[in-house]
Amino acid sequence: MAMAQNFDVIVIGGGPGGYIAAIRAAQLGFSTACVDDWSRADGKPAPGGTCTNVGCIPSKALLQSSEHYEHAGHAFAAHGIDVKGLSIDVGRMLARKEKVVAQNNDGILYLFKRNKVTFFHGLGAFVGKDGDAWKIVVTGPGAATLAAKHVIVATGSKPRALPGVATDNDRVLDNEGALAIPDVPARLGVVGAGVIGLEMGSVWRRLGAKVTVLEALPAFLGVADEAIAKEALKVFARQALAIELGVKITKVAVTKSNVTVDYTDAAGAAKKATFDRLIVSIGRVPHTAGLGADTVGLALDPRGFVTVDEACKTNLPNVWAIGDVVRGPMLAHKAEEEGVAVAERIAGQHGHVDFNTVPWVIYTSPEIAWVGQTEQQLKAAGVAYRAGSFPFIANGRARALGDTTGFVKMLADAKTDRILGVHIIGPMASELISEAVVAMEFGASSEDLARICHAHPSLSEATKEAALAVDKRTLNL
Ligand SMILES: Cc1cc2nc3c(=O)[nH]c(=O)nc-3n(C[C@H](O)[C@H](O)[C@H](O)COP(=O)(O)OP(=O)(O)OC[C@H]3O[C@@H](n4cnc5c(N)ncnc54)[C@H](O)[C@@H]3O)c2cc1C
């Protein structure tokens, strides 16, 4: 075996968990390597993982393009702006998305250089141990043998396929295919009404596709607060995003030009629907193929996740795991927080991730965002709480924007008034939620938020009013 290049820390995987962990480790003075196997079409490295290449970033690029198109077609007229001959060039839209992705890939390579992280392009695998150093072999363009005392596994996740249905990314698409449909399909099917299904369905609906979402669960957006989920279902129905709940798929037949899905609806009636393309977004599974987990006895749980404790320690000494490949929400910012915390723990510091203040966002229109507990969770736990809501229709900035759908809902402990959860459906919910996260991190009460001066006119005043509503004293409703 070739002489190993020695590092203090090796990170396997360069997604948001891995690349952030590598940067933080380097900042803390460790000689650090990051290994990632994702390539661009021309073979160049594409660090950033699922998030940058086929997840968060490209989906938000397409959501932005499709929102502009929808606004130009439906919202501009009310502002006195007439658009004639409106059309969408899907090829150009996709090329812009690719450019945004490449800018992010390049940005990460630049950050590695700036922080003195050594990057290896290829697949990293455990091959054994030499003293207290783990040996990692990289195969691919950046082939090398590496050794380090600490290894952080950040190998992420991959899409779950429908059992018995091959993903060809032509007619049957996973997230990668859903982000690269070359023309607007007349009829688009989406299996799974989770975050990815709703976002992808929204993109193509705005561009003119007739979208049908088939969801197995009987409840819509069961993870969200019930009031938010109810409002979202109403709004999506108004947008003609057809959502069928309680569906059981019995057969999927794929031809060269379409996909036919046989299913039973919630009442058990047999149904059949034919689509030009079908997006399968039924969740993601941990990705450990090629990692050499077996070689060194890295423990995986029955669902394939790397087993970790609350500090992200695996069963092997000085081997850590973070992000989508371990338990917890599959979110880029959760992966990043774990990456920072692990690097700091390696340095003997007290890295900390509070799962209760990890925000969730769905970038549909209106956006949906929340942090903390839902009302149904508080009820189930028998917690006494007070709730306050404020609708965007009563917010001046939302009226000026012409986007008054939705509301902010706040839940606070009945005795202490400490904020337990904040749930938003409405314009810029993804940005508004940060105030709630900060408040909860600092253990704020609803009265604290209600007494803070908020700029006028701003959407954030709806959050302040929701806090006032907890005490039944809104000023603008
Ligand atoms: C369509 C879509 C939209 C999404 N939108 C959002 C969003 O808006 N906000 C949000 O928070 N989350 C979003 N997510 C989820 C988010 O992308 C993931 O939670 C996040 O990417 C997880 O980061 P990670 O670092 O754990 O893994 P990943 O991003 O999956 O990165 C893992 C990397 O490791 C590489 N790798 C795997 N094995 C090896 C190996 N043995 N050697 C070398 N390299 C290896 C992989 O190729 C990959 O590059 C979205 C996901 C999808 C699919």
Coordinates of C-alpha atoms and ligand atoms in Angstrom, one line a residue:
M1 CA 0.0 0.0 0.0
A2 CA 1.2 3.5 -0.8
M3 CA 2.6 5.7 2.0
A4 CA -0.3 7.3 3.8
Q5 CA -0.7 11.1 3.9
N6 CA -1.3 11.9 7.5
F7 CA -3.9 14.3 8.8
D8 CA -5.5 15.0 12.2
V9 CA -9.0 14.8 10.8
I10 CA -10.4 13.2 7.7
V11 CA -14.0 14.0 6.7
I12 CA -15.6 11.5 4.3
G13 CA -18.3 13.4 2.3
G14 CA -18.3 17.0 1.2
G15 CA -22.0 17.9 1.6
P16 CA -23.2 20.6 4.0
G17 CA -22.3 18.4 7.0
G18 CA -18.9 17.3 5.7
Y19 CA -17.6 20.5 4.2
I20 CA -18.6 22.6 7.2
A21 CA -17.1 20.0 9.6
A22 CA -13.8 20.2 7.6
I23 CA -13.7 24.0 7.6
R24 CA -14.4 24.1 11.4
A25 CA -11.8 21.5 12.1
A26 CA -9.2 23.4 10.1
Q27 CA -10.2 26.7 11.9
L28 CA -9.5 24.9 15.2
G29 CA -6.0 24.1 14.0
F30 CA -6.3 20.5 12.8
S31 CA -4.7 19.4 9.6
T32 CA -7.8 18.3 7.8
A33 CA -8.7 16.4 4.6
C34 CA -12.1 16.2 3.0
V35 CA -13.0 13.4 0.5
D36 CA -16.0 13.7 -1.8
D37 CA -16.9 11.7 -4.9
W38 CA -19.5 14.0 -6.6
S39 CA -18.5 15.0 -10.1
R40 CA -19.7 17.6 -12.6
A41 CA -20.7 16.6 -16.1
D42 CA -17.1 17.4 -17.2
G43 CA -15.6 15.2 -14.5
K44 CA -14.5 18.1 -12.3
P45 CA -15.2 17.9 -8.5
A46 CA -18.6 19.0 -7.4
P47 CA -18.4 19.4 -3.6
G48 CA -21.6 20.3 -1.7
G49 CA -23.3 17.0 -1.8
T50 CA -27.0 16.4 -2.3
C51 CA -27.8 19.9 -1.0
T52 CA -25.7 21.8 -3.6
N53 CA -26.0 19.5 -6.6
V54 CA -29.5 18.0 -6.5
G55 CA -31.2 19.4 -3.4
C56 CA -31.6 22.7 -1.6
I57 CA -29.8 24.9 -4.0
P58 CA -31.1 23.8 -7.5
S59 CA -34.6 23.4 -6.1
K60 CA -34.6 26.9 -4.8
A61 CA -33.2 28.2 -8.1
L62 CA -36.1 26.6 -10.0
L63 CA -38.7 27.7 -7.4
Q64 CA -37.5 31.3 -8.0
S65 CA -37.6 31.0 -11.8
S66 CA -41.1 29.4 -11.7
E67 CA -42.3 32.0 -9.2
H68 CA -41.2 34.8 -11.4
Y69 CA -43.0 33.2 -14.3
E70 CA -46.2 32.8 -12.3
H71 CA -46.0 36.4 -11.0
A72 CA -45.5 37.7 -14.5
G73 CA -48.5 35.8 -15.7
H74 CA -50.9 36.4 -12.8
A75 CA -49.7 39.0 -10.3
F76 CA -48.1 41.8 -12.4
A77 CA -51.3 43.0 -13.9
A78 CA -52.6 44.2 -10.6
H79 CA -49.5 46.4 -10.3
G80 CA -50.3 48.0 -13.7
I81 CA -47.6 45.9 -15.4
D82 CA -48.8 44.3 -18.6
V83 CA -46.8 41.4 -19.9
K84 CA -47.4 40.4 -23.5
G85 CA -46.1 37.2 -25.2
L86 CA -45.0 35.6 -21.9
S87 CA -43.2 32.3 -22.4
I88 CA -40.8 30.1 -20.6
D89 CA -37.6 28.7 -22.0
V90 CA -37.0 25.7 -19.9
G91 CA -33.6 25.1 -21.3
R92 CA -32.4 28.5 -20.2
M93 CA -34.0 28.1 -16.8
L94 CA -32.2 24.8 -16.3
A95 CA -28.9 26.4 -17.5
R96 CA -29.3 29.1 -14.9
K97 CA -29.9 26.5 -12.2
E98 CA -26.7 24.7 -13.3
K99 CA -24.8 28.0 -13.1
V100 CA -26.0 28.6 -9.6
V101 CA -25.0 25.1 -8.6
A102 CA -21.5 25.5 -10.2
Q103 CA -21.0 28.8 -8.3
N104 CA -21.7 27.0 -5.1
N105 CA -19.3 24.1 -6.0
D106 CA -16.6 26.6 -6.8
G107 CA -17.4 28.5 -3.6
I108 CA -16.7 25.4 -1.5
L109 CA -13.4 24.6 -3.3
Y110 CA -12.4 28.2 -2.6
L111 CA -13.4 27.9 1.0
F112 CA -11.3 24.7 1.3
K113 CA -8.2 26.6 -0.1
R114 CA -8.8 29.6 2.2
N115 CA -9.1 27.4 5.3
K116 CA -6.3 25.0 4.2
V117 CA -8.5 22.0 4.0
T118 CA -6.9 19.4 1.6
F119 CA -9.6 18.1 -0.8
F120 CA -9.5 14.7 -2.4
H121 CA -11.9 14.0 -5.3
G122 CA -13.0 10.3 -5.1
L123 CA -14.6 7.6 -3.0
G124 CA -13.2 7.3 0.5
A125 CA -13.2 3.9 2.2
F126 CA -12.0 2.6 5.6
V127 CA -9.4 -0.1 5.0
G128 CA -8.1 -0.6 8.5
K129 CA -6.1 0.9 11.4
D130 CA -2.5 1.6 12.0
G131 CA -1.8 2.2 15.7
D132 CA -4.5 4.7 16.6
A133 CA -4.8 6.1 13.0
W134 CA -7.6 5.1 10.7
K135 CA -6.5 4.4 7.2
I136 CA -8.7 5.6 4.4
V137 CA -8.1 4.8 0.7
V138 CA -9.4 7.2 -1.9
T139 CA -10.3 5.8 -5.3
G140 CA -11.0 8.1 -8.3
P141 CA -9.4 11.2 -9.8
G142 CA -7.8 12.1 -6.4
A143 CA -6.6 8.6 -5.6
A144 CA -4.6 8.5 -2.4
T145 CA -4.0 6.7 0.9
L146 CA -4.8 8.8 4.0
A147 CA -4.4 8.3 7.7
A148 CA -5.9 10.2 10.6
K149 CA -6.8 9.7 14.3
H150 CA -10.2 11.2 13.8
V151 CA -12.6 10.4 11.0
I152 CA -16.0 12.2 10.4
V153 CA -18.4 10.2 8.3
A154 CA -20.7 12.5 6.4
T155 CA -21.8 10.4 3.4
G156 CA -25.4 11.7 3.3
S157 CA -28.4 10.0 1.8
K158 CA -30.0 8.9 -1.5
P159 CA -33.5 8.8 -2.7
R160 CA -35.8 5.9 -1.7
A161 CA -37.3 4.2 -4.8
L162 CA -40.8 2.8 -5.1
P163 CA -40.5 -0.9 -4.6
G164 CA -40.3 -2.7 -7.9
V165 CA -40.3 0.5 -10.0
A166 CA -36.9 1.4 -11.6
T167 CA -35.9 5.1 -11.6
D168 CA -34.8 5.9 -15.1
N169 CA -34.8 9.7 -14.7
D170 CA -36.7 9.9 -17.9
R171 CA -40.3 8.9 -17.1
V172 CA -39.8 7.9 -13.5
L173 CA -37.8 10.6 -11.7
D174 CA -36.0 11.0 -8.4
N175 CA -35.0 14.4 -7.1
E176 CA -32.2 14.6 -9.6
G177 CA -34.5 14.0 -12.6
A178 CA -37.2 16.2 -11.1
L179 CA -34.7 19.1 -11.2
A180 CA -33.9 18.5 -14.9
I181 CA -37.1 17.8 -16.8
P182 CA -36.3 19.2 -20.2
D183 CA -39.8 20.5 -21.0
V184 CA -43.0 21.3 -19.1
P185 CA -44.9 18.0 -18.8
A186 CA -48.7 18.3 -19.5
R187 CA -49.5 15.8 -16.8
L188 CA -47.1 15.3 -13.9
G189 CA -47.5 12.8 -11.1
V190 CA -45.8 13.1 -7.8
V191 CA -45.7 10.2 -5.3
G192 CA -45.2 11.6 -1.8
A193 CA -46.6 14.9 -0.4
G194 CA -43.5 15.6 1.7
V195 CA -41.2 18.6 1.4
I196 CA -39.5 17.6 -1.8
G197 CA -42.7 16.4 -3.5
L198 CA -44.5 19.7 -2.7
E199 CA -41.6 21.8 -3.8
M200 CA -41.0 20.0 -7.1
G201 CA -44.8 19.8 -7.8
S202 CA -45.0 23.5 -7.2
V203 CA -42.2 24.3 -9.7
W204 CA -43.8 22.4 -12.5
R205 CA -47.4 23.5 -11.7
R206 CA -46.3 27.1 -11.9
L207 CA -44.8 26.5 -15.3
G208 CA -48.1 25.0 -16.6
A209 CA -48.1 21.2 -15.7
K210 CA -51.3 19.6 -14.4
V211 CA -49.9 18.2 -11.2
T212 CA -51.4 15.3 -9.1
V213 CA -49.7 14.4 -5.8
L214 CA -50.4 10.9 -4.4
E215 CA -49.8 10.5 -0.7
A216 CA -50.0 7.2 1.2
L217 CA -50.7 8.8 4.6
P218 CA -54.2 9.8 5.5
A219 CA -53.2 13.1 6.9
F220 CA -51.6 16.0 5.0
L221 CA -48.2 17.2 6.3
G222 CA -48.5 15.2 9.5
V223 CA -45.2 16.7 10.8
A224 CA -46.5 20.2 10.7
D225 CA -48.9 21.9 13.1
E226 CA -52.5 20.9 12.2
A227 CA -53.7 24.4 11.7
I228 CA -50.8 25.1 9.2
A229 CA -51.4 21.8 7.4
K230 CA -55.1 22.6 7.0
E231 CA -54.4 26.1 5.6
A232 CA -51.7 24.7 3.3
L233 CA -54.1 22.1 1.9
K234 CA -56.7 24.7 1.3
V235 CA -54.2 27.0 -0.5
F236 CA -52.7 24.3 -2.6
A237 CA -56.2 23.2 -3.7
R238 CA -56.9 26.8 -4.8
Q239 CA -53.7 26.6 -6.8
A240 CA -55.0 23.5 -8.5
L241 CA -52.3 21.3 -7.1
A242 CA -54.4 18.1 -6.8
I243 CA -53.4 16.2 -3.6
E244 CA -54.9 12.8 -2.9
L245 CA -54.4 11.4 0.5
G246 CA -54.6 7.8 1.8
V247 CA -53.6 6.4 -1.5
K248 CA -52.2 2.9 -2.0
I249 CA -50.3 2.3 -5.2
T250 CA -50.8 -1.1 -6.7
K251 CA -49.1 -1.0 -10.1
V252 CA -46.8 1.4 -12.0
A253 CA -46.5 0.7 -15.8
V254 CA -43.9 2.7 -17.7
T255 CA -43.8 3.1 -21.5
K256 CA -41.6 5.2 -23.7
S257 CA -43.9 8.2 -23.5
N258 CA -45.8 7.9 -20.2
V259 CA -46.4 6.3 -16.8
T260 CA -49.7 4.8 -15.7
V261 CA -50.3 4.4 -12.0
D262 CA -53.0 2.1 -10.6
Y263 CA -54.0 2.9 -7.0
T264 CA -56.8 2.7 -4.5
D265 CA -58.0 5.9 -3.0
A266 CA -58.7 6.6 0.6
A267 CA -62.2 5.0 0.3
G268 CA -60.6 1.9 -1.2
A269 CA -61.9 2.6 -4.8
A270 CA -59.6 1.4 -7.6
K271 CA -58.3 4.3 -9.7
K272 CA -55.9 4.7 -12.6
A273 CA -54.0 7.8 -13.7
T274 CA -51.6 8.4 -16.6
F275 CA -48.8 10.9 -16.5
D276 CA -46.1 12.1 -18.9
R277 CA -43.6 11.9 -16.0
L278 CA -43.7 10.7 -12.4
I279 CA -41.7 12.1 -9.6
V280 CA -41.0 9.7 -6.8
S281 CA -40.4 11.5 -3.5
I282 CA -41.1 9.0 -0.8
G283 CA -38.2 9.8 1.5
R284 CA -34.5 9.3 1.5
V285 CA -32.3 6.5 2.8
P286 CA -28.8 6.7 4.4
H287 CA -25.9 6.3 2.0
T288 CA -23.0 4.1 3.2
A289 CA -22.2 2.1 0.0
G290 CA -18.4 2.0 -0.7
L291 CA -17.5 3.4 2.7
G292 CA -16.0 0.1 4.0
A293 CA -18.2 0.1 7.1
D294 CA -18.0 -3.7 7.2
T295 CA -14.2 -3.8 6.9
V296 CA -13.8 -1.9 10.2
G297 CA -17.0 -3.0 11.9
L298 CA -18.7 0.4 11.8
A299 CA -22.2 -0.3 13.3
L300 CA -25.3 0.6 11.3
D301 CA -28.8 0.4 12.6
P302 CA -31.4 -1.9 11.0
R303 CA -32.5 1.0 8.7
G304 CA -28.9 1.5 7.5
F305 CA -28.1 4.7 9.4
V306 CA -24.7 4.9 11.1
T307 CA -25.4 4.3 14.8
V308 CA -24.4 7.3 16.9
D309 CA -24.9 8.6 20.4
E310 CA -26.2 12.2 21.1
A311 CA -22.6 13.5 20.6
C312 CA -22.4 11.8 17.1
K313 CA -19.9 9.2 18.3
T314 CA -20.0 5.9 16.5
N315 CA -19.1 2.5 18.0
L316 CA -15.5 3.0 16.8
P317 CA -13.0 5.1 18.7
N318 CA -12.6 8.6 17.2
V319 CA -15.0 7.8 14.4
W320 CA -17.9 10.3 14.3
A321 CA -20.9 10.5 11.9
I322 CA -23.1 13.5 11.1
G323 CA -25.9 14.7 8.8
D324 CA -28.3 12.6 6.8
V325 CA -26.4 9.4 7.4
V326 CA -27.4 9.5 11.1
R327 CA -30.7 9.8 13.0
G328 CA -32.6 13.1 13.1
P329 CA -34.1 15.3 10.5
M330 CA -32.6 15.2 7.1
L331 CA -31.9 18.9 6.8
A332 CA -28.8 20.7 5.5
H333 CA -28.6 23.0 8.5
K334 CA -28.9 20.1 11.0
A335 CA -26.0 18.4 9.2
E336 CA -24.0 21.7 9.4
E337 CA -24.7 22.1 13.1
E338 CA -23.6 18.6 13.8
G339 CA -20.4 19.1 11.7
V340 CA -19.4 22.2 13.7
A341 CA -20.3 20.5 17.0
V342 CA -18.2 17.4 16.2
A343 CA -15.1 19.4 15.1
E344 CA -15.4 21.3 18.4
R345 CA -15.8 18.1 20.4
I346 CA -12.6 16.7 18.8
A347 CA -10.9 19.9 20.0
G348 CA -12.1 19.2 23.5
Q349 CA -14.8 21.9 23.4
H350 CA -18.5 21.5 24.2
G351 CA -20.2 21.5 20.8
H352 CA -24.0 21.5 21.1
V353 CA -27.0 20.9 18.8
D354 CA -30.5 21.6 20.2
F355 CA -32.9 19.6 18.1
N356 CA -35.8 21.5 19.5
T357 CA -34.7 24.7 17.8
V358 CA -33.9 23.2 14.4
P359 CA -36.2 25.1 12.0
W360 CA -38.2 23.4 9.2
V361 CA -39.0 25.1 6.0
I362 CA -41.1 24.2 2.9
Y363 CA -40.4 26.6 0.1
T364 CA -43.8 26.4 -1.6
S365 CA -45.9 29.5 -2.2
P366 CA -46.9 30.4 0.5
E367 CA -43.8 29.2 2.3
I368 CA -44.3 27.1 5.5
A369 CA -41.8 27.3 8.4
W370 CA -41.8 26.2 12.0
V371 CA -39.7 25.6 15.0
G372 CA -40.4 23.8 18.3
Q373 CA -43.5 21.9 19.2
T374 CA -46.8 21.7 17.3
E375 CA -50.1 22.1 19.1
Q376 CA -50.9 18.4 18.7
Q377 CA -47.5 17.5 20.3
L378 CA -48.2 19.7 23.3
K379 CA -51.7 18.2 23.7
A380 CA -50.3 14.7 23.5
A381 CA -47.7 15.5 26.1
G382 CA -50.3 17.1 28.4
V383 CA -48.5 20.5 28.4
A384 CA -50.7 23.5 29.4
Y385 CA -50.2 26.2 26.7
R386 CA -51.6 29.4 25.3
A387 CA -51.9 30.0 21.6
G388 CA -51.9 33.2 19.6
S389 CA -52.3 33.7 15.8
F390 CA -52.1 36.7 13.5
P391 CA -53.1 36.6 9.8
F392 CA -51.0 38.3 7.1
I393 CA -54.2 39.9 5.7
A394 CA -54.0 42.3 8.7
N395 CA -50.3 43.1 8.0
G396 CA -49.6 46.3 6.1
R397 CA -46.4 45.0 4.4
A398 CA -48.2 41.8 3.2
R399 CA -51.0 43.9 1.7
A400 CA -48.4 46.1 -0.1
L401 CA -46.7 43.0 -1.4
G402 CA -50.0 41.6 -2.5
D403 CA -49.3 38.4 -0.7
T404 CA -51.7 38.1 2.3
T405 CA -52.2 34.3 2.5
G406 CA -51.5 32.6 5.8
F407 CA -50.7 33.5 9.4
V408 CA -48.2 33.3 12.3
K409 CA -49.1 31.0 15.2
M410 CA -47.3 31.1 18.5
L411 CA -47.5 28.5 21.3
A412 CA -46.3 29.5 24.8
D413 CA -46.3 27.7 28.1
A414 CA -49.4 28.6 30.1
K415 CA -47.5 29.1 33.3
T416 CA -44.1 30.5 32.4
D417 CA -45.1 32.0 29.0
R418 CA -41.9 30.5 27.5
I419 CA -42.3 30.1 23.7
L420 CA -42.7 26.4 22.9
G421 CA -43.3 26.6 19.1
V422 CA -43.8 29.1 16.3
H423 CA -45.6 28.1 13.1
I424 CA -45.8 30.2 10.0
I425 CA -47.5 29.9 6.6
G426 CA -47.1 33.0 4.5
P427 CA -44.8 35.2 2.6
M428 CA -41.1 34.8 3.4
A429 CA -41.8 32.4 6.2
S430 CA -38.3 30.9 5.6
E431 CA -36.8 34.2 6.7
L432 CA -39.3 35.1 9.4
I433 CA -38.8 31.9 11.3
S434 CA -35.2 32.9 12.3
E435 CA -36.6 35.4 14.8
A436 CA -38.5 32.6 16.5
V437 CA -35.4 30.4 16.5
V438 CA -33.4 33.1 18.2
A439 CA -36.1 33.8 20.7
M440 CA -36.4 30.1 21.6
E441 CA -32.6 29.7 21.9
F442 CA -32.6 32.5 24.4
G443 CA -35.6 31.0 26.3
A444 CA -37.8 34.0 25.5
S445 CA -41.4 34.4 26.6
S446 CA -44.1 35.5 24.2
E447 CA -44.2 38.7 26.2
D448 CA -40.5 39.3 25.4
L449 CA -41.3 39.1 21.7
A450 CA -44.4 41.3 22.1
R451 CA -42.3 44.0 23.8
I452 CA -39.6 44.1 21.1
C453 CA -39.7 47.0 18.6
H454 CA -40.3 45.6 15.1
A455 CA -39.8 47.7 12.0
H456 CA -42.9 49.0 10.3
P457 CA -44.1 48.0 7.8
S458 CA -42.6 44.6 7.9
L459 CA -43.8 41.0 7.7
S460 CA -42.1 40.4 11.1
E461 CA -44.8 42.6 12.7
A462 CA -47.1 39.5 12.2
T463 CA -44.8 37.6 14.6
K464 CA -45.0 40.3 17.2
E465 CA -48.8 40.4 16.8
A466 CA -49.0 36.6 17.2
A467 CA -47.0 37.1 20.4
L468 CA -49.5 39.7 21.5
A469 CA -52.3 37.4 20.5
V470 CA -51.0 34.8 23.1
D471 CA -52.1 37.4 25.7
K472 CA -55.3 38.2 23.7
R473 CA -54.1 41.8 23.0
T474 CA -53.4 42.2 19.3
L475 CA -53.1 45.8 18.3
N476 CA -53.9 45.5 14.6
L477 CA -56.8 42.9 14.7
Ligands
LIG1 C1 -34.8 18.1 -3.8 C2 -34.2 18.3 -2.4 C3 -34.4 19.6 -1.8 C4 -33.9 19.8 -0.5 N1 -34.1 21.0 0.0 C5 -33.6 21.3 1.3 C6 -33.8 22.5 1.8 O1 -34.3 23.5 1.2 N2 -33.3 22.8 3.1 C7 -32.7 21.8 3.8 O2 -32.2 22.0 4.9 N3 -32.5 20.5 3.3 C8 -33.0 20.3 2.0 N4 -32.8 19.0 1.5 C9 -32.0 18.0 2.3 C10 -30.5 18.3 2.2 O3 -30.1 18.2 0.9 C11 -29.8 17.2 3.1 O4 -30.3 17.2 4.4 C12 -28.3 17.5 3.1 O5 -27.7 17.6 1.9 C13 -27.6 16.5 4.0 O6 -26.2 16.8 4.1 P1 -25.1 15.7 4.3 O7 -23.8 16.5 4.3 O8 -25.4 14.9 5.4 O9 -25.1 14.8 3.0 P2 -25.1 15.0 1.5 O10 -25.5 16.4 1.1 O11 -25.9 13.9 0.9 O12 -23.6 14.8 1.1 C14 -22.9 13.6 1.2 C15 -21.7 13.7 0.2 O13 -20.9 12.6 0.5 C16 -20.5 11.9 -0.8 N5 -20.1 10.6 -0.4 C17 -20.9 9.5 0.0 N6 -20.2 8.4 0.2 C18 -18.9 8.8 0.0 C19 -17.6 8.1 0.1 N7 -17.6 6.9 0.6 N8 -16.5 8.8 -0.3 C20 -16.6 10.1 -0.7 N9 -17.7 10.8 -0.8 C21 -18.9 10.2 -0.5 C22 -21.8 12.1 -1.6 O14 -21.5 11.9 -3.0 C23 -22.2 13.5 -1.3 O15 -21.4 14.4 -2.1 C24 -33.2 18.8 0.2 C25 -33.0 17.5 -0.4 C26 -33.5 17.3 -1.7 C27 -33.3 16.0 -2.3

